[in-house]
Amino acid sequence: FSSPFMNNNNNKVYKNDNHQSNTTKAASYESIFLDQVEETVARVFNRYNITTAAAIDSDAMLDSLPPSEREPLMVAKYLQKRVKIMKNQYFCRRCWLQYTGNNYCVCSDCPSLEETETEKSLFPVKRLFLLMHHKEIGLAVDTAKFLLCAFPNTCRLVVGGIPSEYQSSMKELEEALSSSNTLILFPTDNAITYSDLIKEKQQQKDHQSKEASHHKNDDNGYDVIVMDGTWSQARKLYSRYIKSHDNDKDPQQRIRHIQLSDEAVATLGANNDNNDDEDNNNDNTNSGHQLRHHPIRWRQVSTLEATRLLLNDIMTISSNNNNIDINALSTY
């Protein structure tokens, strides 16, 4: 399986003489995450000796496979079709926006913060997992892609529906889910703010004797998991990959559910409070970058903005002068 985006020189740019300037621009930005998606598709296809996506349409082939093996094939087929459309319609491999027409590529405005602030880090965040529904891959309206742009070293893109034997990021996610130093950004009844988590951990430390040093703490940082998709898709991802790892019987070992602080939630939909007319309700200026209206304020927020606010909560508590300026994400 060869990438439809690569030319004979293995430069990950589009071949089109009419878009030479755009091609040069594209070459200056990495597209490592879309590369990984294509590599994942290749592994799935190679597993079943498939050379074209059309071969998957064979009823005989699908009927011969158990349901658990059909899903990765169908997801891989969807992804291959999606990246082919991106090539044919000249989408940027990094920001997933088109070059054609008015050149909507925004990569120059969305640099890697890990490159521009090389002396700083996201610590105590070690890895930021984006558990993404496969139908979000390549979408122009998806916002989580900007987290991939900003933190290419810290982020891990995990595509739902494809097991760990085909994508290493899924294996990393499964390992992280067995750790008590893993935080899930998802609204559940037992979700707490990062500030409350730190207070809780400090209380645990205060009650531990020096001999009880085997208890884990946050000295080594946290893995953070964020789900990307519609709310319906996100709930399905949560039920499938996260819920089974909830362990309320052993608070010391369970993964922790995190919610945004009251201060962060207050910034969402601020301009929509007490607005009854339709025109005012459509005014989203400075209101948290939400894409859809919803009676519950925090359900209007995009994945990018929700994650930015969570990272800001974490960085504010950590008070580390070497932290990346998370507020830079608000300009993406």
mmCIF file of C-alpha atoms in Angstrom:
data_model
loop_
_atom_site.group_PDB
_atom_site.id
_atom_site.type_symbol
_atom_site.label_atom_id
_atom_site.label_comp_id
_atom_site.label_asym_id
_atom_site.label_seq_id
_atom_site.Cartn_x
_atom_site.Cartn_y
_atom_site.Cartn_z
ATOM 1 C CA PHE A 1 0.000 0.000 0.000
ATOM 2 C CA SER A 2 1.629 3.248 -1.120
ATOM 3 C CA SER A 3 0.627 6.669 0.063
ATOM 4 C CA PRO A 4 -1.408 8.524 -2.584
ATOM 5 C CA PHE A 5 0.197 11.753 -1.394
ATOM 6 C CA MET A 6 3.827 10.861 -1.992
ATOM 7 C CA ASN A 7 5.690 11.654 -5.183
ATOM 8 C CA ASN A 8 8.559 9.604 -6.514
ATOM 9 C CA ASN A 9 11.038 11.469 -4.323
ATOM 10 C CA ASN A 10 9.124 10.565 -1.161
ATOM 11 C CA ASN A 11 8.406 14.217 -0.469
ATOM 12 C CA LYS A 12 5.025 14.372 1.222
ATOM 13 C CA VAL A 13 3.611 17.102 -1.016
ATOM 14 C CA TYR A 14 1.045 17.319 -3.751
ATOM 15 C CA LYS A 15 1.959 17.111 -7.414
ATOM 16 C CA ASN A 16 0.347 20.026 -9.193
ATOM 17 C CA ASP A 17 2.203 22.646 -11.184
ATOM 18 C CA ASN A 18 -0.569 25.158 -10.564
ATOM 19 C CA HIS A 19 0.015 24.958 -6.813
ATOM 20 C CA GLN A 20 3.805 25.124 -6.663
ATOM 21 C CA SER A 21 3.880 27.796 -3.965
ATOM 22 C CA ASN A 22 1.436 25.820 -1.879
ATOM 23 C CA THR A 23 3.499 22.681 -2.358
ATOM 24 C CA THR A 24 6.591 24.470 -1.087
ATOM 25 C CA LYS A 25 4.620 25.667 1.894
ATOM 26 C CA ALA A 26 3.334 22.186 2.601
ATOM 27 C CA ALA A 27 6.834 20.740 2.556
ATOM 28 C CA SER A 28 7.845 22.986 5.455
ATOM 29 C CA TYR A 29 5.332 21.348 7.772
ATOM 30 C CA GLU A 30 5.275 17.783 9.000
ATOM 31 C CA SER A 31 2.227 15.599 8.483
ATOM 32 C CA ILE A 32 3.343 12.779 10.739
ATOM 33 C CA PHE A 33 -0.126 11.934 12.012
ATOM 34 C CA LEU A 34 -1.711 11.459 8.603
ATOM 35 C CA ASP A 35 1.370 9.435 7.680
ATOM 36 C CA GLN A 36 0.647 7.208 10.666
ATOM 37 C CA VAL A 37 -2.971 6.792 9.567
ATOM 38 C CA GLU A 38 -1.821 5.630 6.142
ATOM 39 C CA GLU A 39 0.680 3.243 7.695
ATOM 40 C CA THR A 40 -2.107 1.810 9.848
ATOM 41 C CA VAL A 41 -4.300 1.303 6.785
ATOM 42 C CA ALA A 42 -1.403 -0.426 5.034
ATOM 43 C CA ARG A 43 -0.944 -2.854 7.954
ATOM 44 C CA VAL A 44 -4.637 -3.762 7.939
ATOM 45 C CA PHE A 45 -4.675 -4.322 4.187
ATOM 46 C CA ASN A 46 -1.448 -6.309 4.254
ATOM 47 C CA ARG A 47 -2.871 -8.567 6.937
ATOM 48 C CA TYR A 48 -5.510 -9.777 4.466
ATOM 49 C CA ASN A 49 -3.426 -9.387 1.284
ATOM 50 C CA ILE A 50 -5.707 -6.637 0.043
ATOM 51 C CA THR A 51 -4.386 -4.439 -2.748
ATOM 52 C CA THR A 52 -7.444 -2.225 -3.313
ATOM 53 C CA ALA A 53 -10.269 -1.043 -1.103
ATOM 54 C CA ALA A 54 -12.756 -2.420 -3.629
ATOM 55 C CA ALA A 55 -11.721 -5.938 -2.661
ATOM 56 C CA ILE A 56 -13.294 -5.381 0.753
ATOM 57 C CA ASP A 57 -16.720 -5.112 -0.878
ATOM 58 C CA SER A 58 -16.679 -8.825 -1.541
ATOM 59 C CA ASP A 59 -19.493 -10.390 0.475
ATOM 60 C CA ALA A 60 -17.674 -13.712 0.487
ATOM 61 C CA MET A 61 -14.604 -12.158 2.020
ATOM 62 C CA LEU A 62 -16.464 -10.291 4.758
ATOM 63 C CA ASP A 63 -18.699 -13.247 5.557
ATOM 64 C CA SER A 64 -15.636 -15.399 6.097
ATOM 65 C CA LEU A 65 -14.378 -13.116 8.858
ATOM 66 C CA PRO A 66 -15.586 -12.795 12.456
ATOM 67 C CA PRO A 67 -17.150 -9.411 13.354
ATOM 68 C CA SER A 68 -14.055 -8.380 15.318
ATOM 69 C CA GLU A 69 -11.990 -8.593 12.135
ATOM 70 C CA ARG A 70 -14.511 -6.952 9.842
ATOM 71 C CA GLU A 71 -14.464 -3.661 11.703
ATOM 72 C CA PRO A 72 -10.784 -2.759 11.193
ATOM 73 C CA LEU A 73 -11.156 -3.607 7.509
ATOM 74 C CA MET A 74 -14.153 -1.324 7.089
ATOM 75 C CA VAL A 75 -12.505 1.467 9.064
ATOM 76 C CA ALA A 76 -9.329 1.119 6.986
ATOM 77 C CA LYS A 77 -11.402 1.250 3.815
ATOM 78 C CA TYR A 78 -13.063 4.459 4.991
ATOM 79 C CA LEU A 79 -9.717 6.022 5.874
ATOM 80 C CA GLN A 80 -8.147 5.137 2.534
ATOM 81 C CA LYS A 81 -11.100 6.696 0.734
ATOM 82 C CA ARG A 82 -10.824 9.794 2.893
ATOM 83 C CA VAL A 83 -7.127 10.405 2.253
ATOM 84 C CA LYS A 84 -7.680 9.823 -1.465
ATOM 85 C CA ILE A 85 -10.324 12.558 -1.466
ATOM 86 C CA MET A 86 -7.914 14.822 0.390
ATOM 87 C CA LYS A 87 -5.324 14.274 -2.336
ATOM 88 C CA ASN A 88 -7.723 14.805 -5.221
ATOM 89 C CA GLN A 89 -9.171 17.977 -3.710
ATOM 90 C CA TYR A 90 -5.782 19.340 -2.578
ATOM 91 C CA PHE A 91 -6.221 19.303 1.163
ATOM 92 C CA CYS A 92 -3.255 20.140 3.372
ATOM 93 C CA ARG A 93 -2.009 17.002 5.119
ATOM 94 C CA ARG A 94 -1.382 18.896 8.338
ATOM 95 C CA CYS A 95 -4.316 21.278 8.900
ATOM 96 C CA TRP A 96 -6.756 19.321 6.693
ATOM 97 C CA LEU A 97 -7.878 22.460 4.850
ATOM 98 C CA GLN A 98 -7.836 23.035 1.098
ATOM 99 C CA TYR A 99 -5.154 24.771 -0.916
ATOM 100 C CA THR A 100 -7.419 25.408 -3.893
ATOM 101 C CA GLY A 101 -9.353 28.592 -4.476
ATOM 102 C CA ASN A 102 -8.511 31.029 -1.693
ATOM 103 C CA ASN A 103 -5.867 28.753 -0.158
ATOM 104 C CA TYR A 104 -7.398 28.019 3.223
ATOM 105 C CA CYS A 105 -4.309 26.292 4.633
ATOM 106 C CA VAL A 106 -3.606 27.827 8.061
ATOM 107 C CA CYS A 107 -0.387 25.995 8.945
ATOM 108 C CA SER A 108 1.607 29.240 9.036
ATOM 109 C CA ASP A 109 -0.732 30.456 11.791
ATOM 110 C CA CYS A 110 -0.615 27.179 13.733
ATOM 111 C CA PRO A 111 3.040 26.411 14.425
ATOM 112 C CA SER A 112 4.277 23.650 16.672
ATOM 113 C CA LEU A 113 4.496 25.193 20.130
ATOM 114 C CA GLU A 114 7.037 22.518 20.997
ATOM 115 C CA GLU A 115 9.310 23.911 18.280
ATOM 116 C CA THR A 116 8.771 27.604 18.963
ATOM 117 C CA GLU A 117 9.270 27.108 22.716
ATOM 118 C CA THR A 118 11.966 24.433 22.678
ATOM 119 C CA GLU A 119 13.138 25.179 26.231
ATOM 120 C CA LYS A 120 9.641 24.632 27.632
ATOM 121 C CA SER A 121 7.316 21.657 28.026
ATOM 122 C CA LEU A 122 3.795 20.525 28.855
ATOM 123 C CA PHE A 123 4.904 18.839 32.070
ATOM 124 C CA PRO A 124 3.204 17.465 34.150
ATOM 125 C CA VAL A 125 1.464 16.235 30.976
ATOM 126 C CA LYS A 126 3.646 13.460 29.543
ATOM 127 C CA ARG A 127 1.450 12.296 26.690
ATOM 128 C CA LEU A 128 -1.762 13.718 25.264
ATOM 129 C CA PHE A 129 -3.853 10.955 23.694
ATOM 130 C CA LEU A 130 -6.467 11.998 21.136
ATOM 131 C CA LEU A 131 -8.856 9.066 20.853
ATOM 132 C CA MET A 132 -10.527 10.067 17.595
ATOM 133 C CA HIS A 133 -13.546 8.595 15.860
ATOM 134 C CA HIS A 134 -12.425 7.460 12.410
ATOM 135 C CA LYS A 135 -14.950 9.719 10.678
ATOM 136 C CA GLU A 136 -13.193 12.776 12.120
ATOM 137 C CA ILE A 137 -9.970 12.012 10.251
ATOM 138 C CA GLY A 138 -9.385 14.575 7.496
ATOM 139 C CA LEU A 139 -12.453 16.677 8.301
ATOM 140 C CA ALA A 140 -11.999 20.377 7.695
ATOM 141 C CA VAL A 141 -14.253 21.207 10.676
ATOM 142 C CA ASP A 142 -12.379 18.973 13.117
ATOM 143 C CA THR A 143 -10.571 21.008 15.772
ATOM 144 C CA ALA A 144 -8.484 18.336 17.507
ATOM 145 C CA LYS A 145 -6.097 18.384 14.534
ATOM 146 C CA PHE A 146 -4.761 21.699 15.846
ATOM 147 C CA LEU A 147 -3.633 19.936 19.015
ATOM 148 C CA LEU A 148 -1.653 17.606 16.752
ATOM 149 C CA CYS A 149 -0.187 20.678 15.062
ATOM 150 C CA ALA A 150 0.720 22.351 18.346
ATOM 151 C CA PHE A 151 2.123 19.322 20.192
ATOM 152 C CA PRO A 152 3.462 16.798 17.646
ATOM 153 C CA ASN A 153 5.853 15.260 20.190
ATOM 154 C CA THR A 154 3.418 14.997 23.090
ATOM 155 C CA CYS A 155 0.289 13.994 21.162
ATOM 156 C CA ARG A 156 -0.680 10.466 20.246
ATOM 157 C CA LEU A 157 -3.390 10.050 17.606
ATOM 158 C CA VAL A 158 -5.452 6.921 18.277
ATOM 159 C CA VAL A 159 -8.081 5.982 15.690
ATOM 160 C CA GLY A 160 -11.069 4.166 17.126
ATOM 161 C CA GLY A 161 -12.034 0.859 15.556
ATOM 162 C CA ILE A 162 -8.508 -0.340 14.751
ATOM 163 C CA PRO A 163 -6.807 -2.562 17.365
ATOM 164 C CA SER A 164 -3.297 -2.222 18.729
ATOM 165 C CA GLU A 165 -1.821 -4.851 16.428
ATOM 166 C CA TYR A 166 -2.164 -2.305 13.617
ATOM 167 C CA GLN A 167 -1.440 0.980 15.398
ATOM 168 C CA SER A 168 1.201 1.444 18.084
ATOM 169 C CA SER A 169 -0.613 4.448 19.557
ATOM 170 C CA MET A 170 -3.507 2.176 20.547
ATOM 171 C CA LYS A 171 -1.041 -0.047 22.384
ATOM 172 C CA GLU A 172 0.324 2.994 24.224
ATOM 173 C CA LEU A 173 -3.228 3.993 25.132
ATOM 174 C CA GLU A 174 -4.019 0.538 26.504
ATOM 175 C CA GLU A 175 -0.885 0.687 28.665
ATOM 176 C CA ALA A 176 -1.796 4.160 29.918
ATOM 177 C CA LEU A 177 -5.255 2.937 30.917
ATOM 178 C CA SER A 178 -3.674 0.596 33.439
ATOM 179 C CA SER A 179 -1.989 3.494 35.260
ATOM 180 C CA SER A 180 -3.390 5.591 38.103
ATOM 181 C CA ASN A 181 -1.517 8.566 36.629
ATOM 182 C CA THR A 182 -3.864 8.719 33.669
ATOM 183 C CA LEU A 183 -6.488 11.449 33.415
ATOM 184 C CA ILE A 184 -9.635 11.246 31.274
ATOM 185 C CA LEU A 185 -11.350 14.442 30.162
ATOM 186 C CA PHE A 186 -14.945 13.257 30.133
ATOM 187 C CA PRO A 187 -18.050 14.370 32.082
ATOM 188 C CA THR A 188 -18.927 11.571 34.480
ATOM 189 C CA ASP A 189 -20.462 11.638 37.955
ATOM 190 C CA ASN A 190 -17.075 10.991 39.568
ATOM 191 C CA ALA A 191 -15.149 13.606 37.574
ATOM 192 C CA ILE A 192 -13.251 16.188 39.597
ATOM 193 C CA THR A 193 -11.212 19.248 38.698
ATOM 194 C CA TYR A 194 -7.446 19.060 38.422
ATOM 195 C CA SER A 195 -7.175 21.342 41.443
ATOM 196 C CA ASP A 196 -9.248 18.923 43.538
ATOM 197 C CA LEU A 197 -7.143 16.027 42.289
ATOM 198 C CA ILE A 198 -3.941 17.688 43.457
ATOM 199 C CA LYS A 199 -5.501 18.436 46.865
ATOM 200 C CA GLU A 200 -6.610 14.834 47.151
ATOM 201 C CA LYS A 201 -3.150 13.533 46.274
ATOM 202 C CA GLN A 202 -1.539 15.905 48.766
ATOM 203 C CA GLN A 203 -3.835 14.601 51.488
ATOM 204 C CA GLN A 204 -2.835 11.053 50.568
ATOM 205 C CA LYS A 205 0.825 11.983 50.820
ATOM 206 C CA ASP A 206 0.298 13.610 54.189
ATOM 207 C CA HIS A 207 -1.189 10.361 55.499
ATOM 208 C CA GLN A 208 1.528 8.155 54.105
ATOM 209 C CA SER A 209 4.536 7.250 56.163
ATOM 210 C CA LYS A 210 8.012 7.520 54.687
ATOM 211 C CA GLU A 211 8.080 3.732 54.414
ATOM 212 C CA ALA A 212 4.996 3.756 52.183
ATOM 213 C CA SER A 213 6.961 5.149 49.258
ATOM 214 C CA HIS A 214 5.575 2.498 46.929
ATOM 215 C CA HIS A 215 2.434 4.570 46.357
ATOM 216 C CA LYS A 216 2.497 6.335 43.030
ATOM 217 C CA ASN A 217 2.405 10.106 42.843
ATOM 218 C CA ASP A 218 2.438 12.703 40.101
ATOM 219 C CA ASP A 219 6.215 13.269 40.203
ATOM 220 C CA ASN A 220 6.473 11.474 36.868
ATOM 221 C CA GLY A 221 3.615 13.404 35.336
ATOM 222 C CA TYR A 222 0.293 12.381 33.819
ATOM 223 C CA ASP A 223 -1.070 10.932 30.620
ATOM 224 C CA VAL A 224 -4.185 12.799 29.459
ATOM 225 C CA ILE A 225 -6.856 11.216 27.253
ATOM 226 C CA VAL A 226 -9.306 13.289 25.210
ATOM 227 C CA MET A 227 -12.004 11.850 22.945
ATOM 228 C CA ASP A 228 -12.766 13.539 19.642
ATOM 229 C CA GLY A 229 -16.020 13.197 17.727
ATOM 230 C CA THR A 230 -19.664 14.099 18.123
ATOM 231 C CA TRP A 231 -21.084 13.546 21.599
ATOM 232 C CA SER A 232 -22.684 10.330 20.404
ATOM 233 C CA GLN A 233 -19.372 9.141 18.962
ATOM 234 C CA ALA A 234 -17.468 10.206 22.070
ATOM 235 C CA ARG A 235 -19.809 8.266 24.340
ATOM 236 C CA LYS A 236 -19.306 5.153 22.229
ATOM 237 C CA LEU A 237 -15.527 5.576 22.354
ATOM 238 C CA TYR A 238 -15.715 6.007 26.106
ATOM 239 C CA SER A 239 -17.904 2.928 26.587
ATOM 240 C CA ARG A 240 -15.675 0.804 24.415
ATOM 241 C CA TYR A 241 -12.182 1.831 25.462
ATOM 242 C CA ILE A 242 -12.396 3.617 28.807
ATOM 243 C CA LYS A 243 -15.326 2.429 30.892
ATOM 244 C CA SER A 244 -14.009 -1.083 31.476
ATOM 245 C CA HIS A 245 -10.894 0.392 33.094
ATOM 246 C CA ASP A 246 -12.847 2.273 35.750
ATOM 247 C CA ASN A 247 -11.937 0.728 39.078
ATOM 248 C CA ASP A 248 -13.830 2.356 41.915
ATOM 249 C CA LYS A 249 -12.817 -0.454 44.272
ATOM 250 C CA ASP A 250 -9.192 0.669 44.369
ATOM 251 C CA PRO A 251 -8.909 4.480 44.350
ATOM 252 C CA GLN A 252 -5.110 4.228 44.409
ATOM 253 C CA GLN A 253 -4.984 2.442 41.065
ATOM 254 C CA ARG A 254 -7.936 3.717 39.065
ATOM 255 C CA ILE A 255 -7.729 6.141 36.195
ATOM 256 C CA ARG A 256 -9.136 9.544 37.092
ATOM 257 C CA HIS A 257 -11.901 11.474 35.370
ATOM 258 C CA ILE A 258 -11.181 15.176 35.084
ATOM 259 C CA GLN A 259 -13.550 18.031 34.407
ATOM 260 C CA LEU A 260 -12.893 21.695 33.693
ATOM 261 C CA SER A 261 -12.652 24.130 36.571
ATOM 262 C CA ASP A 262 -15.546 26.484 37.299
ATOM 263 C CA GLU A 263 -13.398 29.332 36.006
ATOM 264 C CA ALA A 264 -12.850 27.515 32.708
ATOM 265 C CA VAL A 265 -16.543 26.639 32.308
ATOM 266 C CA ALA A 266 -17.467 30.263 32.976
ATOM 267 C CA THR A 267 -15.621 31.294 29.813
ATOM 268 C CA LEU A 268 -17.802 29.050 27.645
ATOM 269 C CA GLY A 269 -20.789 30.686 26.026
ATOM 270 C CA ALA A 270 -20.246 33.818 28.117
ATOM 271 C CA ASN A 271 -21.848 36.012 25.504
ATOM 272 C CA ASN A 272 -24.895 33.774 25.238
ATOM 273 C CA ASP A 273 -26.032 34.143 28.847
ATOM 274 C CA ASN A 274 -29.526 35.621 29.186
ATOM 275 C CA ASN A 275 -29.854 35.989 25.411
ATOM 276 C CA ASP A 276 -33.280 34.975 24.167
ATOM 277 C CA ASP A 277 -33.340 36.133 20.577
ATOM 278 C CA GLU A 278 -31.920 34.026 17.786
ATOM 279 C CA ASP A 279 -29.438 36.654 16.578
ATOM 280 C CA ASN A 280 -27.777 36.897 19.962
ATOM 281 C CA ASN A 281 -27.726 33.133 20.311
ATOM 282 C CA ASN A 282 -25.721 32.918 17.103
ATOM 283 C CA ASP A 283 -23.064 35.299 18.408
ATOM 284 C CA ASN A 284 -20.118 33.100 19.372
ATOM 285 C CA THR A 285 -17.499 35.823 19.700
ATOM 286 C CA ASN A 286 -15.121 34.997 22.561
ATOM 287 C CA SER A 287 -17.509 32.274 23.669
ATOM 288 C CA GLY A 288 -15.250 29.252 23.670
ATOM 289 C CA HIS A 289 -15.029 28.494 19.944
ATOM 290 C CA GLN A 290 -18.111 26.302 20.123
ATOM 291 C CA LEU A 291 -19.451 24.935 16.848
ATOM 292 C CA ARG A 292 -22.932 23.851 17.975
ATOM 293 C CA HIS A 293 -25.496 25.260 20.375
ATOM 294 C CA HIS A 294 -26.642 23.077 23.259
ATOM 295 C CA PRO A 295 -28.713 23.735 26.405
ATOM 296 C CA ILE A 296 -25.784 22.507 28.500
ATOM 297 C CA ARG A 297 -23.062 25.117 28.101
ATOM 298 C CA TRP A 298 -19.981 22.912 28.201
ATOM 299 C CA ARG A 299 -21.427 20.645 25.499
ATOM 300 C CA GLN A 300 -21.009 23.487 23.013
ATOM 301 C CA VAL A 301 -17.258 23.565 23.333
ATOM 302 C CA SER A 302 -14.925 22.165 20.696
ATOM 303 C CA THR A 303 -12.311 19.508 21.439
ATOM 304 C CA LEU A 304 -9.561 22.073 20.895
ATOM 305 C CA GLU A 305 -11.008 24.584 23.327
ATOM 306 C CA ALA A 306 -11.927 22.023 25.990
ATOM 307 C CA THR A 307 -8.399 20.610 25.900
ATOM 308 C CA ARG A 308 -6.848 24.069 25.948
ATOM 309 C CA LEU A 309 -8.850 24.967 29.039
ATOM 310 C CA LEU A 310 -7.902 21.710 30.757
ATOM 311 C CA LEU A 311 -4.215 22.228 29.941
ATOM 312 C CA ASN A 312 -4.506 25.768 31.255
ATOM 313 C CA ASP A 313 -5.996 24.429 34.510
ATOM 314 C CA ILE A 314 -3.073 21.997 34.790
ATOM 315 C CA MET A 315 -0.382 24.549 33.930
ATOM 316 C CA THR A 316 -1.838 27.091 36.367
ATOM 317 C CA ILE A 317 -1.630 24.604 39.237
ATOM 318 C CA SER A 318 1.832 23.354 38.302
ATOM 319 C CA SER A 319 3.261 26.912 38.420
ATOM 320 C CA ASN A 320 6.238 25.843 36.351
ATOM 321 C CA ASN A 321 8.108 28.656 34.621
ATOM 322 C CA ASN A 322 9.205 26.177 31.981
ATOM 323 C CA ASN A 323 5.651 25.448 30.803
ATOM 324 C CA ILE A 324 4.538 26.194 27.255
ATOM 325 C CA ASP A 325 2.146 29.124 26.973
ATOM 326 C CA ILE A 326 -1.146 27.276 26.530
ATOM 327 C CA ASN A 327 -3.030 30.477 25.760
ATOM 328 C CA ALA A 328 -1.288 30.539 22.382
ATOM 329 C CA LEU A 329 -3.775 27.826 21.360
ATOM 330 C CA SER A 330 -6.600 30.362 21.552
ATOM 331 C CA THR A 331 -5.283 31.970 18.366
ATOM 332 C CA TYR A 332 -5.469 28.710 16.360
#
